[in-house]
Coordinates of C-alpha atoms in Angstrom, one line a residue:
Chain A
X1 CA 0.0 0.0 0.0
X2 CA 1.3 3.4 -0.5
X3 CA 2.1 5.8 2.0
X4 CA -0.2 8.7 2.3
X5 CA 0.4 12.1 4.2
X6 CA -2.8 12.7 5.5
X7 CA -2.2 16.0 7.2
X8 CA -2.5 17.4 3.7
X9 CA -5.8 16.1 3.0
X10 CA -6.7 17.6 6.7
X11 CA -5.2 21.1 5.6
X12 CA -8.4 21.7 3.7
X13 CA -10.8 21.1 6.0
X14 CA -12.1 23.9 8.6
X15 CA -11.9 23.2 12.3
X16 CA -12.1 25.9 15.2
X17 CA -10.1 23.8 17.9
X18 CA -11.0 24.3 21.6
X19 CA -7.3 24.9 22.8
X20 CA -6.5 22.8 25.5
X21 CA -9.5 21.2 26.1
X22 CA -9.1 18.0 24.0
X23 CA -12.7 16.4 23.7
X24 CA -11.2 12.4 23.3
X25 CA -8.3 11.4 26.2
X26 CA -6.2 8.2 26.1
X27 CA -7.1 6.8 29.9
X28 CA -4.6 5.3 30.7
X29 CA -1.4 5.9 28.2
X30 CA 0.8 3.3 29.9
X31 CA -1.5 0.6 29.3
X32 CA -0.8 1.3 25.3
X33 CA 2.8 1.3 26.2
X34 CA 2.8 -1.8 28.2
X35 CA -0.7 -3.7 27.1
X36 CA -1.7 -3.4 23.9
X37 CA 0.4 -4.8 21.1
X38 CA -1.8 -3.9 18.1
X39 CA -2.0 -0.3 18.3
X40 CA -4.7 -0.6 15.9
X41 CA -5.8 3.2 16.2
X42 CA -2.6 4.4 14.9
X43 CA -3.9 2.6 11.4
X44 CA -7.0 2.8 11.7
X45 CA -8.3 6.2 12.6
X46 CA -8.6 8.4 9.2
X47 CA -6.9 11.4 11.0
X48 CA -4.0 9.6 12.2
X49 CA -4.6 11.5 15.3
X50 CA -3.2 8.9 17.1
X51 CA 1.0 8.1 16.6
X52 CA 3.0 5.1 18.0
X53 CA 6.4 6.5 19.3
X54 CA 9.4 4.8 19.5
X55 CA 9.3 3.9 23.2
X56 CA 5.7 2.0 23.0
X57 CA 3.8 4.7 23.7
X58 CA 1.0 6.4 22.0
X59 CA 0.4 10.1 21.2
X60 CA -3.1 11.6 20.6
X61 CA -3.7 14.9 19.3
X62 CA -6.7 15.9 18.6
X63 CA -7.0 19.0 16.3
X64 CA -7.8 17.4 12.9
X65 CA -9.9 14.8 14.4
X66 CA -13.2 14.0 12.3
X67 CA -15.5 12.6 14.9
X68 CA -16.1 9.5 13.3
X69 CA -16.0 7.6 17.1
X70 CA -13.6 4.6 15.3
X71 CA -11.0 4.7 18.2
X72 CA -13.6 4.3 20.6
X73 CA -15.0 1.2 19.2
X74 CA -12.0 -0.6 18.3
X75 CA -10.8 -0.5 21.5
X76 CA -12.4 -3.2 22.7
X77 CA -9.8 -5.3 24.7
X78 CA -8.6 -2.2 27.0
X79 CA -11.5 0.6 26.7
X80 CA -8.7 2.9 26.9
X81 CA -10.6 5.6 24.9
X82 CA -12.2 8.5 27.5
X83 CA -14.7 9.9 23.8
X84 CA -17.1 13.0 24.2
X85 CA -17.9 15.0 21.2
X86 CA -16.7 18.7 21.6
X87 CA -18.1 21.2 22.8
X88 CA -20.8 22.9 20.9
X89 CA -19.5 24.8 18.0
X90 CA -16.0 23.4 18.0
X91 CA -14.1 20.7 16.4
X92 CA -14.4 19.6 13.0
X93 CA -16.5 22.5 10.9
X94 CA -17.7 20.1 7.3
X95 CA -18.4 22.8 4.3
X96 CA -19.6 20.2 2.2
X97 CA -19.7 16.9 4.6
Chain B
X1 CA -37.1 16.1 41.3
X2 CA -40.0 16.5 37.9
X3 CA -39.8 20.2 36.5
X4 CA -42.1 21.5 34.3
X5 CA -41.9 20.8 30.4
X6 CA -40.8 23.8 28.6
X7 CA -41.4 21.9 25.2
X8 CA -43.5 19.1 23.8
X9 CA -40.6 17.5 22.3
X10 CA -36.3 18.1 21.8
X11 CA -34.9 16.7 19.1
X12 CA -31.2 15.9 19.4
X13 CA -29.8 16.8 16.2
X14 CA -30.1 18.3 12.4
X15 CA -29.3 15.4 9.9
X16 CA -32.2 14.2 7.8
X17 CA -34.0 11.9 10.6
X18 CA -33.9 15.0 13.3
X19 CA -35.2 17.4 10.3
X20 CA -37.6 14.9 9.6
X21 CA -39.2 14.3 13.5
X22 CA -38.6 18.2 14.4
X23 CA -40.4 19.6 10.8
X24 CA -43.3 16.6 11.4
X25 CA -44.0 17.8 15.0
X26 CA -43.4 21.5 14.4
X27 CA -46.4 21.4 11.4
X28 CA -48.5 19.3 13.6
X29 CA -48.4 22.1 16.0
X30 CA -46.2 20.9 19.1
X31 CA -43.9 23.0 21.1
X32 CA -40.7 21.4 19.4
X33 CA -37.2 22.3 20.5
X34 CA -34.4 21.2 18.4
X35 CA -30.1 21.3 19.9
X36 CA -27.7 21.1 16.9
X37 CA -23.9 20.9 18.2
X38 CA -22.8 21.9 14.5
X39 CA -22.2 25.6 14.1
X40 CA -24.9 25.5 11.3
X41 CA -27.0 22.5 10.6
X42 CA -24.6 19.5 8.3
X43 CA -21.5 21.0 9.8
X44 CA -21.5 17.9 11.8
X45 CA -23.0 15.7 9.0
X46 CA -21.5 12.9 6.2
X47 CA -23.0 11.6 3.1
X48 CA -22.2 10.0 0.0
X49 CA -24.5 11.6 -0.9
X50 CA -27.8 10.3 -2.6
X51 CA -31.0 11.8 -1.8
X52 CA -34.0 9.4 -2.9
X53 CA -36.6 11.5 -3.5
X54 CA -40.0 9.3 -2.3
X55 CA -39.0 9.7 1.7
X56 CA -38.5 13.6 1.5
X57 CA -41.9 14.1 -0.7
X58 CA -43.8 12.3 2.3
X59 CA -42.3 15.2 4.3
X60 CA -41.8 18.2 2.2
X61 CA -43.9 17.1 -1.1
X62 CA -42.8 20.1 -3.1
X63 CA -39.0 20.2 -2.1
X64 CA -37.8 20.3 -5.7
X65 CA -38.7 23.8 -5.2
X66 CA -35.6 25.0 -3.8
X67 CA -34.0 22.5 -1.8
X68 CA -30.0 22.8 -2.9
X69 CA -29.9 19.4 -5.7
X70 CA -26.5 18.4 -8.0
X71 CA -27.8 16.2 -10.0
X72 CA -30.8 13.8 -11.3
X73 CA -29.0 10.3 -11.4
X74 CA -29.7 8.9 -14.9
X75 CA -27.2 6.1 -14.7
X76 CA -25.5 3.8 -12.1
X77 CA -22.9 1.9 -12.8
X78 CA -21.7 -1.2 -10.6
X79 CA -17.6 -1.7 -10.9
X80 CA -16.0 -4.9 -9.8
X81 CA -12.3 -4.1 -9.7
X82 CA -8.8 -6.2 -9.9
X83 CA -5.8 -4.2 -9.8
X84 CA -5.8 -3.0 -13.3
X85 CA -9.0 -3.3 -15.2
X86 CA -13.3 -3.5 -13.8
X87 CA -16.0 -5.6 -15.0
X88 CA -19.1 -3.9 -15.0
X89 CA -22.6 -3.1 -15.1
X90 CA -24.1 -0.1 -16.6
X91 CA -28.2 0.8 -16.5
X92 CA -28.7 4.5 -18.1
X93 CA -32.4 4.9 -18.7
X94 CA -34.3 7.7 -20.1
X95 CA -37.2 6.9 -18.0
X96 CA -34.6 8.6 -15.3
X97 CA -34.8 11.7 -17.1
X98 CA -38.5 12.2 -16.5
X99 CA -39.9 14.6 -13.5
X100 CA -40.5 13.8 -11.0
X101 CA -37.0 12.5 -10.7
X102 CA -36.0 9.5 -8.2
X103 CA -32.7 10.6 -6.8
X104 CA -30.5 13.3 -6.7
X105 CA -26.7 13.4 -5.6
X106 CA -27.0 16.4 -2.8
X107 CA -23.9 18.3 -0.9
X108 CA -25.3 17.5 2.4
X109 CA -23.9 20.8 4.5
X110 CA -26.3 22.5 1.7
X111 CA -29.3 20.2 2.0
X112 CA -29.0 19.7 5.7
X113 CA -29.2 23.8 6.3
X114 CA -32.0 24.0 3.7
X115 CA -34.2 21.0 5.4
X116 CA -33.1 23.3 9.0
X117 CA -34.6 26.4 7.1
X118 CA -37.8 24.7 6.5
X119 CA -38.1 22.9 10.1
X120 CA -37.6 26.8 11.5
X121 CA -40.2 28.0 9.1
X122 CA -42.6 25.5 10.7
X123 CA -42.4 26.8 13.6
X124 CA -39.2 24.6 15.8
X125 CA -36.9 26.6 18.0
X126 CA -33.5 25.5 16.3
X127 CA -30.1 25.9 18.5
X128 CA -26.8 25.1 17.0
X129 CA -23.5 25.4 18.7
X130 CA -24.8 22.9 21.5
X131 CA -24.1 19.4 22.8
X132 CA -26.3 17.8 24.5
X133 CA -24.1 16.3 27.0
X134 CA -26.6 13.8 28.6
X135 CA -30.3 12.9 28.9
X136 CA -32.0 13.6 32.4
X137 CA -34.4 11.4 34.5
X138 CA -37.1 11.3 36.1
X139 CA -36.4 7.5 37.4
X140 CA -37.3 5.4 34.7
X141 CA -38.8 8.4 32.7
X142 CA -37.0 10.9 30.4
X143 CA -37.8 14.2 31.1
X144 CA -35.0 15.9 29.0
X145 CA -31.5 17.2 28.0
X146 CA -28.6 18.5 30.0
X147 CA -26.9 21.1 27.3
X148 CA -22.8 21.9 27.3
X149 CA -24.7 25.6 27.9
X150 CA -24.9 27.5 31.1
X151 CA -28.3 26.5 32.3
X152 CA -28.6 24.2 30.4
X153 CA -31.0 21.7 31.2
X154 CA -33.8 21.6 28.8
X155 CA -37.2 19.8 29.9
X156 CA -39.4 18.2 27.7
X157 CA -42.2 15.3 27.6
X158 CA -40.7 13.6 24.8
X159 CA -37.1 13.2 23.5
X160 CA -36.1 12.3 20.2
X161 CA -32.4 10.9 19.3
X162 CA -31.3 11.8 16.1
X163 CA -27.8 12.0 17.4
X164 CA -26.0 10.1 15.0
X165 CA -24.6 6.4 14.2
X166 CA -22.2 7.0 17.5
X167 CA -25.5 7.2 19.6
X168 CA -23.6 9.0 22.4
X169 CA -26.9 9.3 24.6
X170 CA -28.4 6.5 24.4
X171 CA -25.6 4.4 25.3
X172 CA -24.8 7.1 28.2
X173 CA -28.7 6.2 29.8
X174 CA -28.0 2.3 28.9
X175 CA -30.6 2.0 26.6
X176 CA -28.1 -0.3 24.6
X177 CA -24.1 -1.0 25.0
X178 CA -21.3 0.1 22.8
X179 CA -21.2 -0.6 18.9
X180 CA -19.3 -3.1 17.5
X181 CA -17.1 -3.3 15.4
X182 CA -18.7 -5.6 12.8
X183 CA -21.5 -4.2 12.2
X184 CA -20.2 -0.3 11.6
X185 CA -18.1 0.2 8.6
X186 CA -15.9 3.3 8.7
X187 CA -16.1 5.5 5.3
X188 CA -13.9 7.8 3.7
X189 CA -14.5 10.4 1.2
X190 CA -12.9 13.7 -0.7
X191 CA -14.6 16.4 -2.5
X192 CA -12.7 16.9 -6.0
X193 CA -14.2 20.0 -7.7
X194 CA -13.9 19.7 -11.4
X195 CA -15.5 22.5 -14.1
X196 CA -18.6 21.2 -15.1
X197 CA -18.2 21.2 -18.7
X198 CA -15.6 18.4 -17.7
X199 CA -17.5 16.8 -15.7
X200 CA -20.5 16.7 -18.8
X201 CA -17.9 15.2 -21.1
X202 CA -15.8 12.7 -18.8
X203 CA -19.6 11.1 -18.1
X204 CA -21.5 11.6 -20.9
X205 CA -24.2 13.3 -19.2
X206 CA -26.3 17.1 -19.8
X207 CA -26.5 19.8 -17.3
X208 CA -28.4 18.6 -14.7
X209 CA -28.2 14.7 -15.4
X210 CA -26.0 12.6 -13.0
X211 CA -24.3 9.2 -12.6
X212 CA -23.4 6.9 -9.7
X213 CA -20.3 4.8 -9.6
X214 CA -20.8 1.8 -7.0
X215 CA -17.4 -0.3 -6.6
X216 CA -16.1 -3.3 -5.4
X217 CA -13.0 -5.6 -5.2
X218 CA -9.5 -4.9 -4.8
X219 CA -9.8 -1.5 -4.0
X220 CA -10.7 -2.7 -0.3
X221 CA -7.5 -4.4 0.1
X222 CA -9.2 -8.0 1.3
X223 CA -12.1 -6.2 3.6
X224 CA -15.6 -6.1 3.4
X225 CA -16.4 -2.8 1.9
X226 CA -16.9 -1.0 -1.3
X227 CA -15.8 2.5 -3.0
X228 CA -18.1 5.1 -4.5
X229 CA -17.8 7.9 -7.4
X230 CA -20.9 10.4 -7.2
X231 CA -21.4 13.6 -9.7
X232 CA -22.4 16.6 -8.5
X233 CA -22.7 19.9 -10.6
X234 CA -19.1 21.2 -10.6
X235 CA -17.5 18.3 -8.2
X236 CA -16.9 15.0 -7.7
X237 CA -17.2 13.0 -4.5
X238 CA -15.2 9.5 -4.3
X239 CA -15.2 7.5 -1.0
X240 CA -14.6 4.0 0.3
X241 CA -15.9 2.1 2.8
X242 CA -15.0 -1.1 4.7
X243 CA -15.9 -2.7 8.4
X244 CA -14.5 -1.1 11.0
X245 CA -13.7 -4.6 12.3
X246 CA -11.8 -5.5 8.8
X247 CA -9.8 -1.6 9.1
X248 CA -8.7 -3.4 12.7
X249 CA -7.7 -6.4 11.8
X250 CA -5.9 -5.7 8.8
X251 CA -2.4 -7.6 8.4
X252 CA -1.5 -4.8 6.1
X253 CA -2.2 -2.2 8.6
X254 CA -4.2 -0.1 6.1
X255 CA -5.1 3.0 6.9
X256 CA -8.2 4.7 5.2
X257 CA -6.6 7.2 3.8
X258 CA -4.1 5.0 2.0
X259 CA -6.8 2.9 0.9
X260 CA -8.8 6.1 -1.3
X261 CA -5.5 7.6 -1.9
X262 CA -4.9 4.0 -4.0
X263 CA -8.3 3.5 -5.2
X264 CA -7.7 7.5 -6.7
X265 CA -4.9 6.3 -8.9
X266 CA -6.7 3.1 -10.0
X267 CA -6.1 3.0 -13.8
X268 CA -9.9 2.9 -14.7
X269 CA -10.8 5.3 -12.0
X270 CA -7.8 7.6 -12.0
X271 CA -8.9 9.3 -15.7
X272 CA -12.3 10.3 -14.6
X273 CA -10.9 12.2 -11.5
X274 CA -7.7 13.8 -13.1
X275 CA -7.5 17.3 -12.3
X276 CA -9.9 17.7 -9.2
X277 CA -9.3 19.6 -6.7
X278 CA -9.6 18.6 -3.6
X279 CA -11.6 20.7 -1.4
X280 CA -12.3 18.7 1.9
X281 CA -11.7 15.3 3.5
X282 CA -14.3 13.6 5.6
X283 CA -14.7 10.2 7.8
X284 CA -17.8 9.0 8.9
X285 CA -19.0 5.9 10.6
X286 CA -22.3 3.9 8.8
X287 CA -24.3 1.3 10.5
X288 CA -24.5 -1.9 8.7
X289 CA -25.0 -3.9 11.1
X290 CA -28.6 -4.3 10.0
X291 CA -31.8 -5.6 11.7
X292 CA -30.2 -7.7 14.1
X293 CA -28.2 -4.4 15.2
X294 CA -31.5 -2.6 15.6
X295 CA -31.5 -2.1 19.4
X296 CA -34.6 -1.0 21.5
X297 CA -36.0 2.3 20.1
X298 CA -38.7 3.2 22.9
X299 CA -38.9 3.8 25.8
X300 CA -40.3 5.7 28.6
X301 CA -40.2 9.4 26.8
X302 CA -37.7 8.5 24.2
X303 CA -37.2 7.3 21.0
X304 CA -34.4 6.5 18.6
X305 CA -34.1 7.2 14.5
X306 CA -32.0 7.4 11.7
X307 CA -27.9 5.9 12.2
X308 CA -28.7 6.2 15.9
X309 CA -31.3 3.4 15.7
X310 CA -28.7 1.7 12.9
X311 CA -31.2 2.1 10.2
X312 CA -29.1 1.6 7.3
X313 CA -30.0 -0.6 4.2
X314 CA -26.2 -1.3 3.3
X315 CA -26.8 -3.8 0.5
X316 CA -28.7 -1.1 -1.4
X317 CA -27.2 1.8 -0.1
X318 CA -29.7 3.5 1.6
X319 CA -29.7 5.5 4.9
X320 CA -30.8 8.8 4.5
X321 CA -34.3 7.6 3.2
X322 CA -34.7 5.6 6.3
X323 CA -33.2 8.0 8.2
X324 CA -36.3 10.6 7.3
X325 CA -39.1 8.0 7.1
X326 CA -37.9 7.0 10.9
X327 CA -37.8 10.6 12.2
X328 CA -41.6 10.9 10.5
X329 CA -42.6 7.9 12.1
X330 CA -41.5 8.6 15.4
X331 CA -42.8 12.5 14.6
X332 CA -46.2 10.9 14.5
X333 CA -46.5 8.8 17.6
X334 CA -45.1 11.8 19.2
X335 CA -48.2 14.1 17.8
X336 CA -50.5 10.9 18.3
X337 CA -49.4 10.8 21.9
X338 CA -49.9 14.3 22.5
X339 CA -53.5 14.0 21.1
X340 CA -54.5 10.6 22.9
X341 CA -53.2 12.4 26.4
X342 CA -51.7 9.2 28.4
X343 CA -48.5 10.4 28.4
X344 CA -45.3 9.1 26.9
X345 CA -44.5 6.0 28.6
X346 CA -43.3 3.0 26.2
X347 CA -46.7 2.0 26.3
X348 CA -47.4 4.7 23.9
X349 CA -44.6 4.9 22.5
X350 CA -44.0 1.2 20.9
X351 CA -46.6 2.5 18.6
X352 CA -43.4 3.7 17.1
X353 CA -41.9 0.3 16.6
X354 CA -45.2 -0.8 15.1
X355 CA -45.0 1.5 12.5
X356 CA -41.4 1.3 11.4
X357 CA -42.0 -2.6 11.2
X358 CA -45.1 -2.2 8.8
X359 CA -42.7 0.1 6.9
X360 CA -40.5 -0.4 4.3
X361 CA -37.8 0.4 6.8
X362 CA -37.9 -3.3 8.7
X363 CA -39.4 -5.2 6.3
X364 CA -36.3 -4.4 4.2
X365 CA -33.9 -4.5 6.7
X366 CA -35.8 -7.7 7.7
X367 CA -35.5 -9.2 3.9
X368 CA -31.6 -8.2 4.2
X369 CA -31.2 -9.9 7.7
X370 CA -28.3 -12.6 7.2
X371 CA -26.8 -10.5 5.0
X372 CA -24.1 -8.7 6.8
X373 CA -23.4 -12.1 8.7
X374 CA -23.4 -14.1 5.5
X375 CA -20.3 -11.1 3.8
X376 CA -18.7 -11.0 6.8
X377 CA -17.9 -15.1 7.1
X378 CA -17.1 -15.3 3.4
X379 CA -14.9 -12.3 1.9
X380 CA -14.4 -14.0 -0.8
X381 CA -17.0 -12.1 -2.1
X382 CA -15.1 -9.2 -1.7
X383 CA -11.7 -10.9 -2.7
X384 CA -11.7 -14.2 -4.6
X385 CA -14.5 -13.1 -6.9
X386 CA -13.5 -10.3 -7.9
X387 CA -10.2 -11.3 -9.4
X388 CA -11.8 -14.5 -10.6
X389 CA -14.0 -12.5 -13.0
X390 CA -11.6 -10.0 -14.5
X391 CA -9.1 -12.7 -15.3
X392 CA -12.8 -14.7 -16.8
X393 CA -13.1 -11.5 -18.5
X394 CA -9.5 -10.7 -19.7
X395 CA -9.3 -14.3 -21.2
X396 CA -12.1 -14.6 -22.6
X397 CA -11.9 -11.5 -24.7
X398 CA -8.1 -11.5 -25.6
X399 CA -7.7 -12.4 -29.0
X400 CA -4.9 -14.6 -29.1
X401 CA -5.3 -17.5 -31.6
X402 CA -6.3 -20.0 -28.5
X403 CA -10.0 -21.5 -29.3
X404 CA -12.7 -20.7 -27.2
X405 CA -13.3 -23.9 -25.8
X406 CA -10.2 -24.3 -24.2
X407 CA -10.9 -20.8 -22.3
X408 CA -13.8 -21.9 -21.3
X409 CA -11.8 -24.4 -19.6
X410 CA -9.2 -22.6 -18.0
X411 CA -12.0 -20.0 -16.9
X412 CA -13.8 -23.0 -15.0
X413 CA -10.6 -24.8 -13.4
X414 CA -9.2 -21.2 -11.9
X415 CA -12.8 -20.7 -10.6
X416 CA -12.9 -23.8 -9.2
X417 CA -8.8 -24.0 -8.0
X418 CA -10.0 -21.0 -5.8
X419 CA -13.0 -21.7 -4.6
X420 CA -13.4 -25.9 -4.9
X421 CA -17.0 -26.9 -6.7
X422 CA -18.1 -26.8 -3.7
X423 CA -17.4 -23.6 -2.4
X424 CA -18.7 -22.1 -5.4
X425 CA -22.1 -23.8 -4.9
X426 CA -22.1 -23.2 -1.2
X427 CA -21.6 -19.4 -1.9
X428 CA -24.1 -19.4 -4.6
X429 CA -26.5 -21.1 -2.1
X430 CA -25.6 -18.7 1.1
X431 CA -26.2 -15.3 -1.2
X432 CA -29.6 -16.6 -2.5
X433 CA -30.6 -17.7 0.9
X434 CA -29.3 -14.1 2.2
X435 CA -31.5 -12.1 -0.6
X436 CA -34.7 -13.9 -1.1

């Protein structure tokens, strides 16, 4: 499969962020580091919101997130995924959807 | 502690099956309240998009008026893909190009604010820019909505969840437990904007005629799922879908946007798209788990429609329809309830349930039942056959001195090296017992 940057496909869409207030948290981070070998949300969400770092663990940022709820779901075996839609207004703004 | 209704009903969101309840209540004359957390109604919202006209006329008869259409679709074409060529399908009728037309390809941030224009012209109180962080009770009774808003709890007898496929509410009052993973597939799509002269010629279609590109094969890379190509008056929207389950299990690790990003440079694909610009990327969930995924939809003061109730016909593509005719349905057992004055407790309210299953809406979804089961135990459908039929193809239509009969042949024995004689008969059987 080829490689895709998909922050430039994210560059066109409109977002107004709520700074510091991410609406999706990783619970508990070390238990990706230490527990879950799959990772499967650094594949599978469509944002790639979520990176594997070197060390184990995972990042999540949140800014070009598209709401889809995908990490939420997939994380069945640890339920590691704290998921609330933003707050009203914010977040991921579709001008054609 | 029970306070006082300040409406009739709140709707919990803007997309066609909270249009559909909040304009259906609002004519009827109820005290309606709908909370939108998009800045303006479809901000939030994801379609392919097809708009089938018979489930919007039952609301809004005359919405060719000036609801926002693309295009009339005059032609659909079904793709089955290998890595280099398609076997397909075309129907292009003239009979589609006959008013009233069927089904238009919409931009759905355009549609969705239009349809909000009309559910505010009947007489709904629409707020956008609000999440409705949970429901409230009244012990086994909802009695309304606590807003992300100061103040904001919202009471009301009835509440109607329109909150999308995620279902965030209903899952928060454990009115049903978390999706899965099978039975959601997660979608991908760009906007490519294109002139429309361009557009005209590449498809061999007039000004406001349309066509529909439904694909499947290789471009899922081994999942269940299929890609789309919708026209719409000076773009072009391409998308794939697969199981969310199949995106997580994936030994190639494929991410989605790898997966369109391929499918755009497909050889019999990549021509039609040339030169598009891409104006915005967008994910979405869809429910295909179908009617074994239908959880409860009624309850004391509550009711469910569109992706939050999973009402999605995947094999024929349809959601929005079902979305709307749900959101009606419910819409009238809300205004029914109001007039027979015992309240909203399910025992009103399962006239809801009655009516969706003596609608098309369950009795398809019925028909269609072992269907997502039935894919999801034998991808071959989405792999093996696929291939199988573009090499059928590709040999059988190369001219190459060999005779005919021996290609017949070698057609059969690589059908039958892949799938056994009786794997081809067992699939033929399991698809006709799934559709009849």
């Amino acid at each position: 499969m080829i490689s895709v940057n998909v922050e430039e496909k994210l560059f066109q869409n409109r977002y107004r962020v709520d700074a510091g207030r991410p609406h999706i948290q990783i619970k508990k981070p070390e238990v990706c580091a230490n527990d879950c070998v799959e990772k499967s949300c650094t594949h599978v969400c469509p944002a790639s919101c979520y990176k594997a770092e070197g060390n184990g663990a995972v990042t999540l940022i949140t800014d070009g997130c598209l709401e889809c709820g995908s990490c939420r779901i997939i994380c069945t075996e640890h339920a590691n995924v704290n998921w609330e839609y933003p707050r009203g207004g914010h977040g991921i703004l579709f001008k054609f959807g | 502690m029970k306070k006082p209704s300040q409406f009739d009903a709140i709707v919990v969101g803007a997309g066609p099956s909270g249009n559909a309840a909040a304009y259906t209540m609002a004519k009827a004359g109820l005290k309606v309240l709908q909370i939108e957390r998009g800045e303006y109604p479809g901000s939030k919202n994801v379609q392919g998009a097809i708009l089938y006209s018979d489930a919007l006329e039952k609301i809004i008869p005359d919405f060719r008026d000036d609801a926002p259409l693309e295009r009339h679709i005059i032609e659909q074409r079904m793709w089955v893909l290998d890595d280099n060529s398609f076997v397909g399908t075309h129907y292009r009728s003239d009979d589609y190009n006959k008013p009233p037309y069927n089904r238009y390809t919409i931009i759905r941030a355009q549609f969705d604010k239009w349809f909000s224009s009309k559910v505010r012209e009947a007489g709904a109180l629409v707020i956008c820019e609000t999440t409705v962080n949970h429901l409230i009770m009244d012990g086994d009774q909802v009695v309304g909505v606590q807003c992300d808003r100061e103040a904001g709890d919202v009471y009301a007898d009835v509440v109607i969840l329109a909150d999308g496929v995620n279902s965030t509410l209903a899952r928060k009052a454990g009115f049903h437990g978390e999706i899965q993973a099978g039975n959601v597939a997660l979608a991908v799509k760009e906007i490519l904007f294109l002139p429309e002269d361009t557009i005209r010629q590449r498809f061999n279609i007039g000004e406001e005629e349309g066509v529909v590109i439904e694909m499947l094969g290789k471009i899922t890379d081994g999942m269940m799922g299929t890609g789309f190509l919708y026209t719409n008056k000076e773009s072009l929207t391409i998308g794939v879908g697969c199981m969310l389950g199949d995106f997580k299990a994936n030994p190639n690790k494929t991410s989605p946007y790898a997966l369109l990003e391929q499918m755009k440079r497909h050889p019999s694909i990549a021509p039609l798209i040339e030169g598009g610009e891409m104006k915005e990327y967008a994910a979405h969930l869809i429910p295909e788990g179908g009617f074994y995924a239908v959880p409860q939809v009624y309850g004391n003061g509550w009711m469910i429609v569109g992706d939050s109730g999973g009402f999605v016909n995947a094999v024929h593509r349809e959601g929005s329809n079902l979305a709307m005719t749900t959101g009606r349905l419910a819409a009238e057992t809300a205004i029914a309830a109001k007039a027979g004055g015992k309240g909203y407790r399910a025992d009103t309210l399962k006239a809801y349930k009655k009516a969706l299953d003596e609608s098309f809406v369950m009795k398809d979804l019925k028909k269609y039942r072992d269907m997502p089961q039935v894919f999801h135990e034998n991808n071959q459908f989405f792999t093996t056959y696929p291939d199988l039929v573009s090499k059928a193809a590709r040999t059988m239509l190369t001219v190459d001195g060999v005779d005919k009969k021996t290609k017949e042949r070698e057609i059969f024995a690589s059908f039958r090296q892949s799938r056994s004689l009786t794997g081809l008969v067992g699939d033929a059987v399991k698809l006709w017992r799934a559709i009849r």
